[in-house]
Coordinates of N, CA and C in Angstrom, one line a residue:
X6 N -3.7 -29.0 9.5 CA -2.8 -27.9 9.0 C -1.8 -28.4 8.0
X7 N -1.7 -27.8 6.9 CA -0.7 -28.2 5.9 C 0.6 -27.5 6.1
X8 N 1.7 -28.2 5.8 CA 3.0 -27.6 6.0 C 3.5 -27.3 4.6
X9 N 4.3 -26.2 4.5 CA 4.8 -25.7 3.2 C 5.7 -26.8 2.6
X10 N 6.6 -27.4 3.4 CA 7.5 -28.4 2.9 C 6.8 -29.6 2.3
X11 N 5.7 -29.9 2.9 CA 4.9 -31.0 2.4 C 4.2 -30.7 1.0
X12 N 3.8 -29.4 0.9 CA 3.2 -29.0 -0.3 C 4.1 -28.9 -1.5
X13 N 5.4 -28.6 -1.3 CA 6.4 -28.4 -2.3 C 6.5 -29.7 -3.2
X14 N 6.3 -30.8 -2.7 CA 6.3 -32.1 -3.5 C 5.1 -32.3 -4.4
X15 N 4.1 -31.6 -4.2 CA 2.8 -31.8 -4.9 C 2.9 -31.1 -6.3
X16 N 2.1 -31.6 -7.2 CA 2.0 -31.0 -8.6 C 1.1 -29.8 -8.6
X17 N 1.0 -29.1 -9.7 CA 0.2 -27.9 -9.8 C -1.3 -28.3 -9.6
X18 N -1.7 -29.4 -10.3 CA -3.1 -29.9 -10.2 C -3.5 -30.2 -8.8
X19 N -2.6 -30.9 -8.1 CA -2.9 -31.3 -6.7 C -3.0 -30.1 -5.8
X20 N -2.2 -29.1 -6.0 CA -2.3 -27.8 -5.3 C -3.6 -27.1 -5.5
X21 N -4.0 -27.0 -6.8 CA -5.2 -26.4 -7.1 C -6.4 -27.1 -6.5
X22 N -6.4 -28.4 -6.5 CA -7.4 -29.2 -5.9 C -7.5 -29.0 -4.4
X23 N -6.4 -29.0 -3.8 CA -6.3 -28.7 -2.3 C -6.8 -27.3 -2.0
X24 N -6.5 -26.4 -2.9 CA -6.9 -25.0 -2.7 C -8.4 -24.9 -2.8
X25 N -9.0 -25.6 -3.8 CA -10.5 -25.5 -3.9 C -11.2 -26.2 -2.7
X26 N -10.6 -27.2 -2.2 CA -11.1 -27.9 -1.0 C -11.1 -27.0 0.2
X27 N -9.9 -26.3 0.4 CA -9.8 -25.4 1.5 C -10.8 -24.2 1.4
X28 N -10.9 -23.7 0.2 CA -11.9 -22.6 0.0 C -13.3 -23.0 0.3
X29 N -13.6 -24.2 -0.1 CA -15.0 -24.8 0.1 C -15.2 -24.9 1.6
X30 N -14.2 -25.4 2.3 CA -14.3 -25.5 3.8 C -14.4 -24.2 4.5
X31 N -13.7 -23.2 3.9 CA -13.8 -21.8 4.5 C -15.2 -21.3 4.3
X32 N -15.8 -21.5 3.2 CA -17.1 -21.0 3.0 C -18.1 -21.7 3.9
X33 N -17.9 -23.0 4.1 CA -18.8 -23.7 5.1 C -18.6 -23.2 6.5
X34 N -17.4 -22.9 6.9 CA -17.1 -22.3 8.2 C -17.7 -20.9 8.3
X35 N -17.7 -20.1 7.3 CA -18.3 -18.8 7.3 C -19.8 -18.9 7.5
X36 N -20.4 -19.8 6.8 CA -21.8 -20.1 7.0 C -22.1 -20.5 8.5
X37 N -21.3 -21.4 9.0 CA -21.5 -21.8 10.4 C -21.3 -20.7 11.4
X38 N -20.4 -19.7 11.1 CA -20.2 -18.6 11.9 C -21.5 -17.7 11.9
X39 N -22.0 -17.5 10.8 CA -23.2 -16.6 10.6 C -24.4 -17.3 11.3
X40 N -24.6 -18.6 11.2 CA -25.7 -19.3 11.8 C -25.5 -19.6 13.2
X41 N -24.4 -19.2 13.8 CA -24.1 -19.5 15.2 C -23.7 -20.9 15.5
X42 N -22.7 -21.3 14.7 CA -22.2 -22.7 14.8 C -21.3 -22.9 16.1
X43 N -20.7 -24.0 16.2 CA -19.9 -24.4 17.3 C -18.6 -23.5 17.4
X44 N -18.1 -23.3 18.6 CA -17.0 -22.4 18.8 C -15.7 -23.0 18.1
X45 N -15.7 -24.4 18.0 CA -14.5 -25.0 17.4 C -14.5 -24.7 15.9
X46 N -15.7 -24.6 15.3 CA -15.7 -24.3 13.9 C -15.2 -22.9 13.6
X47 N -15.7 -22.0 14.5 CA -15.3 -20.5 14.3 C -13.8 -20.4 14.5
X48 N -13.2 -21.1 15.5 CA -11.8 -21.1 15.7 C -11.0 -21.6 14.6
X49 N -11.6 -22.5 13.8 CA -10.9 -23.2 12.7 C -10.7 -22.3 11.5
X50 N -11.5 -21.2 11.4 CA -11.4 -20.3 10.3 C -10.0 -19.8 10.0
X51 N -9.4 -19.4 11.1 CA -8.0 -18.8 11.0 C -7.0 -19.8 10.4
X52 N -7.1 -21.0 10.8 CA -6.1 -22.0 10.3 C -6.4 -22.4 8.9
X53 N -7.7 -22.4 8.5 CA -8.0 -22.6 7.1 C -7.5 -21.5 6.2
X54 N -7.7 -20.2 6.7 CA -7.2 -19.1 5.9 C -5.7 -19.2 5.7
X55 N -5.0 -19.6 6.8 CA -3.5 -19.7 6.7 C -3.1 -20.8 5.7
X56 N -3.9 -21.9 5.7 CA -3.6 -23.0 4.8 C -3.8 -22.6 3.4
X57 N -4.8 -21.8 3.1 CA -5.0 -21.2 1.8 C -3.8 -20.4 1.3
X58 N -3.4 -19.6 2.3 CA -2.2 -18.7 2.0 C -1.0 -19.5 1.7
X59 N -0.8 -20.6 2.5 CA 0.4 -21.5 2.2 C 0.4 -22.1 0.9
X60 N -0.8 -22.6 0.5 CA -1.0 -23.3 -0.8 C -0.7 -22.3 -1.9
X61 N -1.3 -21.1 -1.8 CA -1.1 -20.1 -2.8 C 0.4 -19.7 -2.9
X62 N 1.1 -19.6 -1.8 CA 2.5 -19.2 -1.8 C 3.3 -20.3 -2.5
X63 N 3.1 -21.5 -2.2 CA 3.9 -22.6 -2.8 C 3.6 -22.7 -4.3
X64 N 2.3 -22.5 -4.7 CA 1.9 -22.5 -6.1 C 2.6 -21.4 -6.8
X65 N 2.6 -20.2 -6.3 CA 3.3 -19.0 -6.9 C 4.8 -19.2 -7.0
X66 N 5.4 -19.8 -6.0 CA 6.8 -20.1 -6.0 C 7.1 -21.1 -7.1
X67 N 6.3 -22.1 -7.3 CA 6.5 -23.1 -8.3 C 6.4 -22.4 -9.7
X68 N 5.4 -21.6 -9.9 CA 5.2 -20.9 -11.1 C 6.4 -20.0 -11.5
X69 N 6.9 -19.3 -10.5 CA 8.0 -18.4 -10.7 C 9.3 -19.2 -11.0
X70 N 9.4 -20.3 -10.4 CA 10.6 -21.2 -10.7 C 10.5 -21.7 -12.1
X71 N 9.3 -22.0 -12.5 CA 9.2 -22.5 -13.9 C 9.5 -21.4 -14.9
X72 N 9.0 -20.2 -14.6 CA 9.3 -19.0 -15.5 C 10.8 -18.8 -15.6
X73 N 11.5 -18.8 -14.4 CA 12.9 -18.6 -14.3 C 13.7 -19.6 -15.2
X74 N 13.2 -20.9 -15.1 CA 13.9 -21.9 -15.9 C 13.6 -21.7 -17.4
X75 N 12.4 -21.2 -17.8 CA 12.1 -21.0 -19.2 C 12.9 -19.8 -19.7
X76 N 13.1 -18.8 -18.9 CA 13.8 -17.6 -19.3 C 15.3 -17.6 -19.1
X77 N 15.8 -18.8 -18.7 CA 17.2 -19.0 -18.5 C 18.1 -18.7 -19.7
X78 N 17.7 -19.2 -20.9 CA 18.6 -19.0 -22.0 C 18.3 -17.7 -22.8
X79 N 17.2 -17.0 -22.5 CA 16.9 -15.8 -23.2 C 17.8 -14.7 -22.9
X80 N 17.9 -13.7 -23.7 CA 18.8 -12.6 -23.5 C 18.4 -11.7 -22.4
X81 N 17.1 -11.5 -22.3 CA 16.5 -10.6 -21.3 C 15.6 -11.3 -20.3
X82 N 15.7 -11.0 -19.0 CA 14.8 -11.5 -18.0 C 13.5 -10.7 -18.0
X83 N 12.3 -11.4 -17.9 CA 11.1 -10.6 -17.7 C 11.2 -9.7 -16.5
X84 N 10.5 -8.6 -16.5 CA 10.6 -7.6 -15.4 C 10.3 -8.2 -14.1
X85 N 9.3 -9.1 -14.0 CA 8.9 -9.6 -12.7 C 9.9 -10.6 -12.1
X86 N 10.9 -11.0 -12.9 CA 11.9 -11.9 -12.4 C 13.2 -11.2 -12.1
X87 N 13.3 -9.9 -12.5 CA 14.5 -9.1 -12.3 C 14.6 -8.8 -10.8
X88 N 15.9 -8.4 -10.4 CA 16.1 -8.0 -9.0 C 15.3 -6.7 -8.7
X89 N 14.6 -6.6 -7.6 CA 13.8 -5.4 -7.4 C 14.7 -4.2 -7.0
X90 N 15.6 -4.3 -6.1 CA 16.5 -3.2 -5.6 C 15.7 -2.0 -5.3
X91 N 16.2 -0.8 -5.7 CA 15.5 0.4 -5.5 C 15.5 1.1 -6.9
X92 N 14.6 2.1 -7.1 CA 14.5 2.7 -8.4 C 15.8 3.4 -8.7
X93 N 16.4 4.1 -7.7 CA 17.7 4.8 -8.0 C 18.8 3.8 -8.3
X94 N 18.8 2.6 -7.7 CA 19.9 1.6 -8.0 C 19.7 1.0 -9.4
X95 N 18.4 0.8 -9.8 CA 18.2 0.3 -11.1 C 18.6 1.3 -12.2
X96 N 18.5 2.6 -11.9 CA 18.8 3.6 -12.9 C 20.3 4.0 -12.9
X97 N 21.0 3.6 -11.8 CA 22.4 4.0 -11.7 C 23.3 3.5 -12.8
X98 N 24.4 4.2 -13.1 CA 25.3 3.8 -14.1 C 26.0 2.5 -13.7
X99 N 26.3 1.7 -14.7 CA 27.1 0.4 -14.5 C 28.5 0.8 -14.2
X100 N 29.3 -0.1 -13.8 CA 30.7 0.2 -13.5 C 31.5 0.6 -14.7
X101 N 31.1 -0.1 -15.9 CA 31.8 0.3 -17.1 C 31.4 1.7 -17.6
X102 N 30.2 2.0 -17.4 CA 29.8 3.4 -17.7 C 30.4 4.4 -16.8
X103 N 30.6 4.1 -15.5 CA 31.2 5.1 -14.6 C 32.7 5.3 -15.0
X104 N 33.4 4.2 -15.4 CA 34.8 4.3 -15.7 C 35.1 4.8 -17.1
X105 N 34.1 4.9 -18.0 CA 34.3 5.4 -19.3 C 34.8 6.8 -19.4
X106 N 35.8 7.0 -20.3 CA 36.4 8.3 -20.5 C 36.2 8.8 -21.9
X107 N 36.1 10.1 -22.1 CA 36.1 10.6 -23.5 C 37.5 10.5 -24.1
X108 N 37.6 10.7 -25.4 CA 38.9 10.7 -26.1 C 39.8 11.8 -25.5
X109 N 39.2 13.0 -25.3 CA 39.9 14.2 -24.7 C 40.5 13.8 -23.3
X110 N 39.6 13.2 -22.5 CA 40.1 12.8 -21.1 C 41.2 11.9 -21.2
X111 N 41.2 10.9 -22.1 CA 42.3 9.9 -22.2 C 43.6 10.6 -22.6
X112 N 43.5 11.5 -23.6 CA 44.7 12.3 -24.0 C 45.3 13.1 -22.9
X113 N 44.4 13.8 -22.2 CA 44.9 14.6 -21.1 C 45.5 13.8 -20.0
X114 N 45.0 12.7 -19.6 CA 45.5 11.9 -18.6 C 46.9 11.2 -19.0
X115 N 47.0 11.0 -20.3 CA 48.3 10.5 -20.9 C 49.4 11.6 -20.8
X116 N 49.0 12.8 -21.2 CA 50.0 13.9 -21.3 C 50.3 14.4 -19.9
X117 N 49.3 14.5 -19.0 CA 49.5 15.0 -17.7 C 49.1 14.0 -16.6
X118 N 50.0 13.0 -16.4 CA 49.7 12.0 -15.4 C 49.5 12.5 -14.0
X119 N 48.9 11.8 -13.1 CA 48.7 12.3 -11.8 C 50.0 12.4 -11.1
X120 N 50.3 13.5 -10.4 CA 51.5 13.7 -9.7 C 51.5 13.0 -8.4
X121 N 52.6 12.2 -8.1 CA 52.7 11.5 -6.9 C 53.6 12.3 -6.0
X122 N 53.2 12.4 -4.7 CA 53.9 13.2 -3.8 C 54.4 12.2 -2.7
X123 N 55.7 12.4 -2.3 CA 56.3 11.6 -1.2 C 56.2 12.4 0.1
X124 N 55.6 11.9 1.1 CA 55.5 12.6 2.4 C 56.6 12.1 3.3
X125 N 57.3 13.1 3.9 CA 58.4 12.8 4.8 C 57.8 12.5 6.2
X126 N 58.2 11.5 6.8 CA 57.6 11.1 8.1 C 58.2 11.9 9.2

């Protein structure tokens, strides 16, 4: 069983090579399952599938990290690197947009400031 922290040190080529080996092993185990192979081989299918998933996860993380580094200096981030949040949150006004006032609103607030009331205790 491969560990994710061990995979992180590997290069892209090594990961792809390991991935192809694991996929080959999985196909061999699938054939063994169909032909009525040993129980140990059938039980090994799950761990091989998990290994493939781990390798792909680390590979995708490395790719995304590379893209992030490449897009660091650009003005806009690619959509797949932006924060997901929710659709409503992405479309919400920014703080500057919320606080923006029209010329008429600025004049009115200058002429008629908010009245402060003192409350007797």
